């Protein structure tokens, strides 16, 4: 499979993703039924995961979108600029951050203090993917779809240079090709 100039191999099928999301929905229901959580979706990458996840959540909830652009320069300071903010109504709410992937953890590490400053009742994280061996920051996330090796992935919302977000399956970079 090619996206732009790079070759990718099938990694997680659409069927496995949907199966895991159904489980996450049931797990979330144990915690959030009767809490009317505010699902905070991290754009752009999490848009597809969030659309399927909220349909697997059989309890009342609200959905908001944020866009945080991280600049990972030479120093991994995790500078994050919020390009699209939250509604003011976070105070006292149970917030669940919906993220596509936790890689270094810098993005969420930078975003969490801002979110905490809005005085939510609780904050937790649901990420479809996590790369444990890439972690530079420890991020406490109770809900993880799949732990994966430190490999570049595309599809199901995740892009390579803006492309591949529309793929229903997740693909990993074929690093055997040079
Ligand atoms: P972190 O700040 O945790 O290093 O990175 C989080 C963000 O980097 C993710 O939300 C995602 O947008 C991007 N990212 C990290 N790893 C990958 C990957 O393997 N593929 C793609 N397409 N994006 C990634
Ligand atoms: Mg992202």
PDB file of C-alpha atoms and ligand atoms in Angstrom:
ATOM      1  CA  UNK A   1       0.000   0.000   0.000  1.00  0.00           C
ATOM      2  CA  UNK A   2       1.387   3.424  -0.914  1.00  0.00           C
ATOM      3  CA  UNK A   3       0.660   6.797   0.650  1.00  0.00           C
ATOM      4  CA  UNK A   4       2.461   9.509  -1.283  1.00  0.00           C
ATOM      5  CA  UNK A   5       6.063   8.240  -1.669  1.00  0.00           C
ATOM      6  CA  UNK A   6       6.088   5.686   1.168  1.00  0.00           C
ATOM      7  CA  UNK A   7       5.129   1.994   1.399  1.00  0.00           C
ATOM      8  CA  UNK A   8       2.936   0.799   4.242  1.00  0.00           C
ATOM      9  CA  UNK A   9       1.823  -2.650   5.420  1.00  0.00           C
ATOM     10  CA  UNK A  10      -1.558  -3.569   6.873  1.00  0.00           C
ATOM     11  CA  UNK A  11      -1.207  -3.470  10.658  1.00  0.00           C
ATOM     12  CA  UNK A  12      -4.629  -3.309  12.400  1.00  0.00           C
ATOM     13  CA  UNK A  13      -7.743  -4.199  10.431  1.00  0.00           C
ATOM     14  CA  UNK A  14     -10.926  -2.204  10.507  1.00  0.00           C
ATOM     15  CA  UNK A  15     -12.674  -5.230  12.071  1.00  0.00           C
ATOM     16  CA  UNK A  16     -10.172  -5.401  14.972  1.00  0.00           C
ATOM     17  CA  UNK A  17     -10.482  -1.651  15.522  1.00  0.00           C
ATOM     18  CA  UNK A  18     -14.274  -1.869  15.701  1.00  0.00           C
ATOM     19  CA  UNK A  19     -14.141  -4.880  18.022  1.00  0.00           C
ATOM     20  CA  UNK A  20     -11.791  -3.033  20.392  1.00  0.00           C
ATOM     21  CA  UNK A  21     -13.927   0.121  20.275  1.00  0.00           C
ATOM     22  CA  UNK A  22     -16.994  -1.880  21.322  1.00  0.00           C
ATOM     23  CA  UNK A  23     -15.016  -3.099  24.358  1.00  0.00           C
ATOM     24  CA  UNK A  24     -13.854   0.435  25.164  1.00  0.00           C
ATOM     25  CA  UNK A  25     -17.461   1.629  25.013  1.00  0.00           C
ATOM     26  CA  UNK A  26     -18.472  -0.999  27.566  1.00  0.00           C
ATOM     27  CA  UNK A  27     -15.500  -0.139  29.778  1.00  0.00           C
ATOM     28  CA  UNK A  28     -16.344   3.578  29.594  1.00  0.00           C
ATOM     29  CA  UNK A  29     -19.976   2.886  30.494  1.00  0.00           C
ATOM     30  CA  UNK A  30     -18.852   1.388  33.832  1.00  0.00           C
ATOM     31  CA  UNK A  31     -17.270   4.719  34.751  1.00  0.00           C
ATOM     32  CA  UNK A  32     -19.329   7.352  32.929  1.00  0.00           C
ATOM     33  CA  UNK A  33     -22.976   6.246  32.915  1.00  0.00           C
ATOM     34  CA  UNK A  34     -24.797   8.994  34.861  1.00  0.00           C
ATOM     35  CA  UNK A  35     -21.801  11.379  34.686  1.00  0.00           C
ATOM     36  CA  UNK A  36     -22.682  13.039  31.369  1.00  0.00           C
ATOM     37  CA  UNK A  37     -19.002  13.283  30.440  1.00  0.00           C
ATOM     38  CA  UNK A  38     -17.591  15.894  28.096  1.00  0.00           C
ATOM     39  CA  UNK A  39     -15.642  14.061  25.401  1.00  0.00           C
ATOM     40  CA  UNK A  40     -12.834  16.337  24.254  1.00  0.00           C
ATOM     41  CA  UNK A  41     -11.683  15.210  20.821  1.00  0.00           C
ATOM     42  CA  UNK A  42      -8.143  16.098  19.752  1.00  0.00           C
ATOM     43  CA  UNK A  43      -8.262  17.151  16.086  1.00  0.00           C
ATOM     44  CA  UNK A  44      -7.380  16.252  13.434  1.00  0.00           C
ATOM     45  CA  UNK A  45      -6.166  12.709  14.017  1.00  0.00           C
ATOM     46  CA  UNK A  46      -8.854  11.549  16.458  1.00  0.00           C
ATOM     47  CA  UNK A  47     -11.864  12.497  14.334  1.00  0.00           C
ATOM     48  CA  UNK A  48     -12.570   9.009  13.001  1.00  0.00           C
ATOM     49  CA  UNK A  49     -11.869   7.183  16.266  1.00  0.00           C
ATOM     50  CA  UNK A  50     -14.102   9.643  18.123  1.00  0.00           C
ATOM     51  CA  UNK A  51     -16.956   9.182  15.638  1.00  0.00           C
ATOM     52  CA  UNK A  52     -16.936   5.416  16.201  1.00  0.00           C
ATOM     53  CA  UNK A  53     -16.191   5.619  19.939  1.00  0.00           C
ATOM     54  CA  UNK A  54     -19.129   7.873  20.794  1.00  0.00           C
ATOM     55  CA  UNK A  55     -21.468   5.534  18.917  1.00  0.00           C
ATOM     56  CA  UNK A  56     -20.155   2.689  21.092  1.00  0.00           C
ATOM     57  CA  UNK A  57     -20.935   4.735  24.214  1.00  0.00           C
ATOM     58  CA  UNK A  58     -24.489   3.912  25.246  1.00  0.00           C
ATOM     59  CA  UNK A  59     -24.870   6.722  27.806  1.00  0.00           C
ATOM     60  CA  UNK A  60     -25.486  10.478  27.699  1.00  0.00           C
ATOM     61  CA  UNK A  61     -22.419  12.550  26.848  1.00  0.00           C
ATOM     62  CA  UNK A  62     -21.384  15.768  25.142  1.00  0.00           C
ATOM     63  CA  UNK A  63     -18.664  16.253  22.558  1.00  0.00           C
ATOM     64  CA  UNK A  64     -16.231  19.136  22.062  1.00  0.00           C
ATOM     65  CA  UNK A  65     -13.270  19.547  19.731  1.00  0.00           C
ATOM     66  CA  UNK A  66      -9.850  21.037  20.279  1.00  0.00           C
ATOM     67  CA  UNK A  67      -6.887  21.404  18.000  1.00  0.00           C
ATOM     68  CA  UNK A  68      -3.478  21.495  19.609  1.00  0.00           C
ATOM     69  CA  UNK A  69      -0.451  21.940  17.398  1.00  0.00           C
ATOM     70  CA  UNK A  70       2.739  20.636  18.941  1.00  0.00           C
ATOM     71  CA  UNK A  71       6.096  21.892  17.830  1.00  0.00           C
ATOM     72  CA  UNK A  72       8.721  19.255  18.403  1.00  0.00           C
ATOM     73  CA  UNK A  73      11.927  21.111  17.681  1.00  0.00           C
ATOM     74  CA  UNK A  74      15.443  20.169  18.672  1.00  0.00           C
ATOM     75  CA  UNK A  75      14.621  20.532  22.345  1.00  0.00           C
ATOM     76  CA  UNK A  76      11.637  18.335  23.149  1.00  0.00           C
ATOM     77  CA  UNK A  77      10.013  21.022  25.257  1.00  0.00           C
ATOM     78  CA  UNK A  78       6.579  20.000  24.042  1.00  0.00           C
ATOM     79  CA  UNK A  79       5.503  23.483  23.071  1.00  0.00           C
ATOM     80  CA  UNK A  80       1.812  23.259  22.322  1.00  0.00           C
ATOM     81  CA  UNK A  81      -0.312  25.951  20.770  1.00  0.00           C
ATOM     82  CA  UNK A  82      -4.082  25.661  21.059  1.00  0.00           C
ATOM     83  CA  UNK A  83      -5.564  26.515  17.653  1.00  0.00           C
ATOM     84  CA  UNK A  84      -9.147  25.767  18.571  1.00  0.00           C
ATOM     85  CA  UNK A  85     -10.229  26.063  22.182  1.00  0.00           C
ATOM     86  CA  UNK A  86     -12.849  24.598  24.451  1.00  0.00           C
ATOM     87  CA  UNK A  87     -16.237  25.950  25.438  1.00  0.00           C
ATOM     88  CA  UNK A  88     -16.097  27.733  28.807  1.00  0.00           C
ATOM     89  CA  UNK A  89     -18.371  25.103  30.348  1.00  0.00           C
ATOM     90  CA  UNK A  90     -15.668  22.675  31.491  1.00  0.00           C
ATOM     91  CA  UNK A  91     -15.871  23.613  35.162  1.00  0.00           C
ATOM     92  CA  UNK A  92     -17.264  20.753  37.252  1.00  0.00           C
ATOM     93  CA  UNK A  93     -17.495  18.408  34.251  1.00  0.00           C
ATOM     94  CA  UNK A  94     -16.088  14.923  33.934  1.00  0.00           C
ATOM     95  CA  UNK A  95     -13.772  15.235  30.936  1.00  0.00           C
ATOM     96  CA  UNK A  96     -12.615  12.360  28.751  1.00  0.00           C
ATOM     97  CA  UNK A  97      -9.906  13.304  26.262  1.00  0.00           C
ATOM     98  CA  UNK A  98     -10.210  11.328  23.019  1.00  0.00           C
ATOM     99  CA  UNK A  99      -6.856  11.034  21.258  1.00  0.00           C
ATOM    100  CA  UNK A 100      -5.655   9.066  18.242  1.00  0.00           C
ATOM    101  CA  UNK A 101      -2.216   8.146  19.529  1.00  0.00           C
ATOM    102  CA  UNK A 102       0.077   8.819  22.462  1.00  0.00           C
ATOM    103  CA  UNK A 103       3.631   8.871  21.159  1.00  0.00           C
ATOM    104  CA  UNK A 104       6.146  10.915  23.213  1.00  0.00           C
ATOM    105  CA  UNK A 105       3.299  12.184  25.390  1.00  0.00           C
ATOM    106  CA  UNK A 106       4.410  15.805  24.908  1.00  0.00           C
ATOM    107  CA  UNK A 107       1.135  16.972  23.383  1.00  0.00           C
ATOM    108  CA  UNK A 108      -1.023  15.755  26.247  1.00  0.00           C
ATOM    109  CA  UNK A 109       1.598  16.754  28.819  1.00  0.00           C
ATOM    110  CA  UNK A 110       1.296  20.327  27.549  1.00  0.00           C
ATOM    111  CA  UNK A 111      -2.490  20.253  27.121  1.00  0.00           C
ATOM    112  CA  UNK A 112      -3.397  18.791  30.527  1.00  0.00           C
ATOM    113  CA  UNK A 113      -2.413  21.847  32.677  1.00  0.00           C
ATOM    114  CA  UNK A 114      -4.574  24.076  30.468  1.00  0.00           C
ATOM    115  CA  UNK A 115      -7.487  21.681  30.861  1.00  0.00           C
ATOM    116  CA  UNK A 116      -6.954  21.467  34.641  1.00  0.00           C
ATOM    117  CA  UNK A 117      -7.007  25.276  34.821  1.00  0.00           C
ATOM    118  CA  UNK A 118     -10.650  25.120  33.639  1.00  0.00           C
ATOM    119  CA  UNK A 119     -11.503  23.210  36.853  1.00  0.00           C
ATOM    120  CA  UNK A 120     -13.057  19.972  35.563  1.00  0.00           C
ATOM    121  CA  UNK A 121     -14.428  17.471  38.120  1.00  0.00           C
ATOM    122  CA  UNK A 122     -12.178  14.781  36.605  1.00  0.00           C
ATOM    123  CA  UNK A 123      -9.931  14.192  33.616  1.00  0.00           C
ATOM    124  CA  UNK A 124      -9.091  10.898  31.942  1.00  0.00           C
ATOM    125  CA  UNK A 125      -7.808   9.860  28.536  1.00  0.00           C
ATOM    126  CA  UNK A 126      -8.998   7.399  25.903  1.00  0.00           C
ATOM    127  CA  UNK A 127      -6.399   6.859  23.170  1.00  0.00           C
ATOM    128  CA  UNK A 128      -6.795   4.395  20.322  1.00  0.00           C
ATOM    129  CA  UNK A 129      -3.041   3.783  20.118  1.00  0.00           C
ATOM    130  CA  UNK A 130      -0.044   4.203  22.405  1.00  0.00           C
ATOM    131  CA  UNK A 131       3.662   3.694  21.781  1.00  0.00           C
ATOM    132  CA  UNK A 132       5.019   2.782  25.238  1.00  0.00           C
ATOM    133  CA  UNK A 133       8.663   2.676  24.097  1.00  0.00           C
ATOM    134  CA  UNK A 134       8.447   6.234  22.694  1.00  0.00           C
ATOM    135  CA  UNK A 135       7.220   7.794  25.942  1.00  0.00           C
ATOM    136  CA  UNK A 136       9.095  10.870  27.139  1.00  0.00           C
ATOM    137  CA  UNK A 137       6.315  11.951  29.469  1.00  0.00           C
ATOM    138  CA  UNK A 138       4.262   9.696  31.660  1.00  0.00           C
ATOM    139  CA  UNK A 139       0.619  10.117  30.708  1.00  0.00           C
ATOM    140  CA  UNK A 140      -2.031   8.516  32.898  1.00  0.00           C
ATOM    141  CA  UNK A 141      -4.574   7.104  30.453  1.00  0.00           C
ATOM    142  CA  UNK A 142      -7.129   4.569  31.712  1.00  0.00           C
ATOM    143  CA  UNK A 143      -8.436   3.626  28.274  1.00  0.00           C
ATOM    144  CA  UNK A 144      -6.075   2.404  25.539  1.00  0.00           C
ATOM    145  CA  UNK A 145      -7.108   0.615  22.360  1.00  0.00           C
ATOM    146  CA  UNK A 146      -3.774  -0.913  21.382  1.00  0.00           C
ATOM    147  CA  UNK A 147      -0.199  -0.640  22.630  1.00  0.00           C
ATOM    148  CA  UNK A 148       2.034  -0.719  19.558  1.00  0.00           C
ATOM    149  CA  UNK A 149       5.786  -0.658  18.843  1.00  0.00           C
ATOM    150  CA  UNK A 150       7.499   2.625  17.997  1.00  0.00           C
ATOM    151  CA  UNK A 151       6.585   2.593  14.314  1.00  0.00           C
ATOM    152  CA  UNK A 152       4.986   5.251  12.148  1.00  0.00           C
ATOM    153  CA  UNK A 153       1.352   4.432  11.370  1.00  0.00           C
ATOM    154  CA  UNK A 154      -1.277   5.875   9.020  1.00  0.00           C
ATOM    155  CA  UNK A 155      -4.974   5.396   8.380  1.00  0.00           C
ATOM    156  CA  UNK A 156      -8.159   5.626  10.414  1.00  0.00           C
ATOM    157  CA  UNK A 157      -7.676   9.358  10.930  1.00  0.00           C
ATOM    158  CA  UNK A 158      -3.895   9.302  11.150  1.00  0.00           C
ATOM    159  CA  UNK A 159      -2.032  10.974   8.303  1.00  0.00           C
ATOM    160  CA  UNK A 160       1.242  10.941   6.497  1.00  0.00           C
ATOM    161  CA  UNK A 161       1.812  14.506   5.332  1.00  0.00           C
ATOM    162  CA  UNK A 162      -1.938  15.124   5.195  1.00  0.00           C
ATOM    163  CA  UNK A 163      -2.752  11.901   3.354  1.00  0.00           C
ATOM    164  CA  UNK A 164      -4.156   8.525   4.374  1.00  0.00           C
ATOM    165  CA  UNK A 165      -6.629   9.729   7.001  1.00  0.00           C
ATOM    166  CA  UNK A 166      -9.524   8.203   5.032  1.00  0.00           C
ATOM    167  CA  UNK A 167      -8.211   4.611   5.197  1.00  0.00           C
ATOM    168  CA  UNK A 168     -10.459   2.287   7.223  1.00  0.00           C
ATOM    169  CA  UNK A 169      -7.544   0.121   8.408  1.00  0.00           C
ATOM    170  CA  UNK A 170      -4.305   1.141  10.126  1.00  0.00           C
ATOM    171  CA  UNK A 171      -1.033   0.638   8.254  1.00  0.00           C
ATOM    172  CA  UNK A 172       2.555   0.761   9.457  1.00  0.00           C
ATOM    173  CA  UNK A 173       5.511   2.162   7.588  1.00  0.00           C
ATOM    174  CA  UNK A 174       7.399  -0.559   5.749  1.00  0.00           C
ATOM    175  CA  UNK A 175      10.877   0.268   7.032  1.00  0.00           C
ATOM    176  CA  UNK A 176      12.399  -2.684   5.208  1.00  0.00           C
ATOM    177  CA  UNK A 177      12.239  -0.526   2.070  1.00  0.00           C
ATOM    178  CA  UNK A 178      15.030   2.057   1.734  1.00  0.00           C
TER     179      UNK A 178
HETATM  180  P1  LIG B   1       3.069  13.055  21.128  1.00  0.00           P
HETATM  181  O1  LIG B   1       2.942  14.489  21.520  1.00  0.00           O
HETATM  182  O2  LIG B   1       2.471  12.089  22.099  1.00  0.00           O
HETATM  183  O3  LIG B   1       4.482  12.689  20.760  1.00  0.00           O
HETATM  184  O4  LIG B   1       2.348  12.895  19.742  1.00  0.00           O
HETATM  185  C1  LIG B   1       1.003  12.889  19.617  1.00  0.00           C
HETATM  186  C2  LIG B   1       0.584  13.246  18.213  1.00  0.00           C
HETATM  187  O5  LIG B   1       1.611  12.991  17.224  1.00  0.00           O
HETATM  188  C3  LIG B   1      -0.566  12.379  17.815  1.00  0.00           C
HETATM  189  O6  LIG B   1      -1.789  12.945  18.229  1.00  0.00           O
HETATM  190  C4  LIG B   1      -0.424  12.314  16.311  1.00  0.00           C
HETATM  191  O7  LIG B   1      -1.064  13.422  15.733  1.00  0.00           O
HETATM  192  C5  LIG B   1       1.071  12.405  16.071  1.00  0.00           C
HETATM  193  N1  LIG B   1       1.651  11.053  15.893  1.00  0.00           N
HETATM  194  C6  LIG B   1       2.414  10.371  16.767  1.00  0.00           C
HETATM  195  N2  LIG B   1       2.774   9.169  16.285  1.00  0.00           N
HETATM  196  C7  LIG B   1       2.225   9.083  15.048  1.00  0.00           C
HETATM  197  C8  LIG B   1       2.227   8.062  14.025  1.00  0.00           C
HETATM  198  O8  LIG B   1       2.804   6.960  14.134  1.00  0.00           O
HETATM  199  N3  LIG B   1       1.531   8.345  12.898  1.00  0.00           N
HETATM  200  C9  LIG B   1       0.872   9.532  12.710  1.00  0.00           C
HETATM  201  N4  LIG B   1       0.227   9.687  11.560  1.00  0.00           N
HETATM  202  N5  LIG B   1       0.836  10.507  13.646  1.00  0.00           N
HETATM  203  C10 LIG B   1       1.520  10.282  14.811  1.00  0.00           C
HETATM  204 MG1  LIG B   2      -3.183  13.965  17.256  1.00  0.00          MG
END
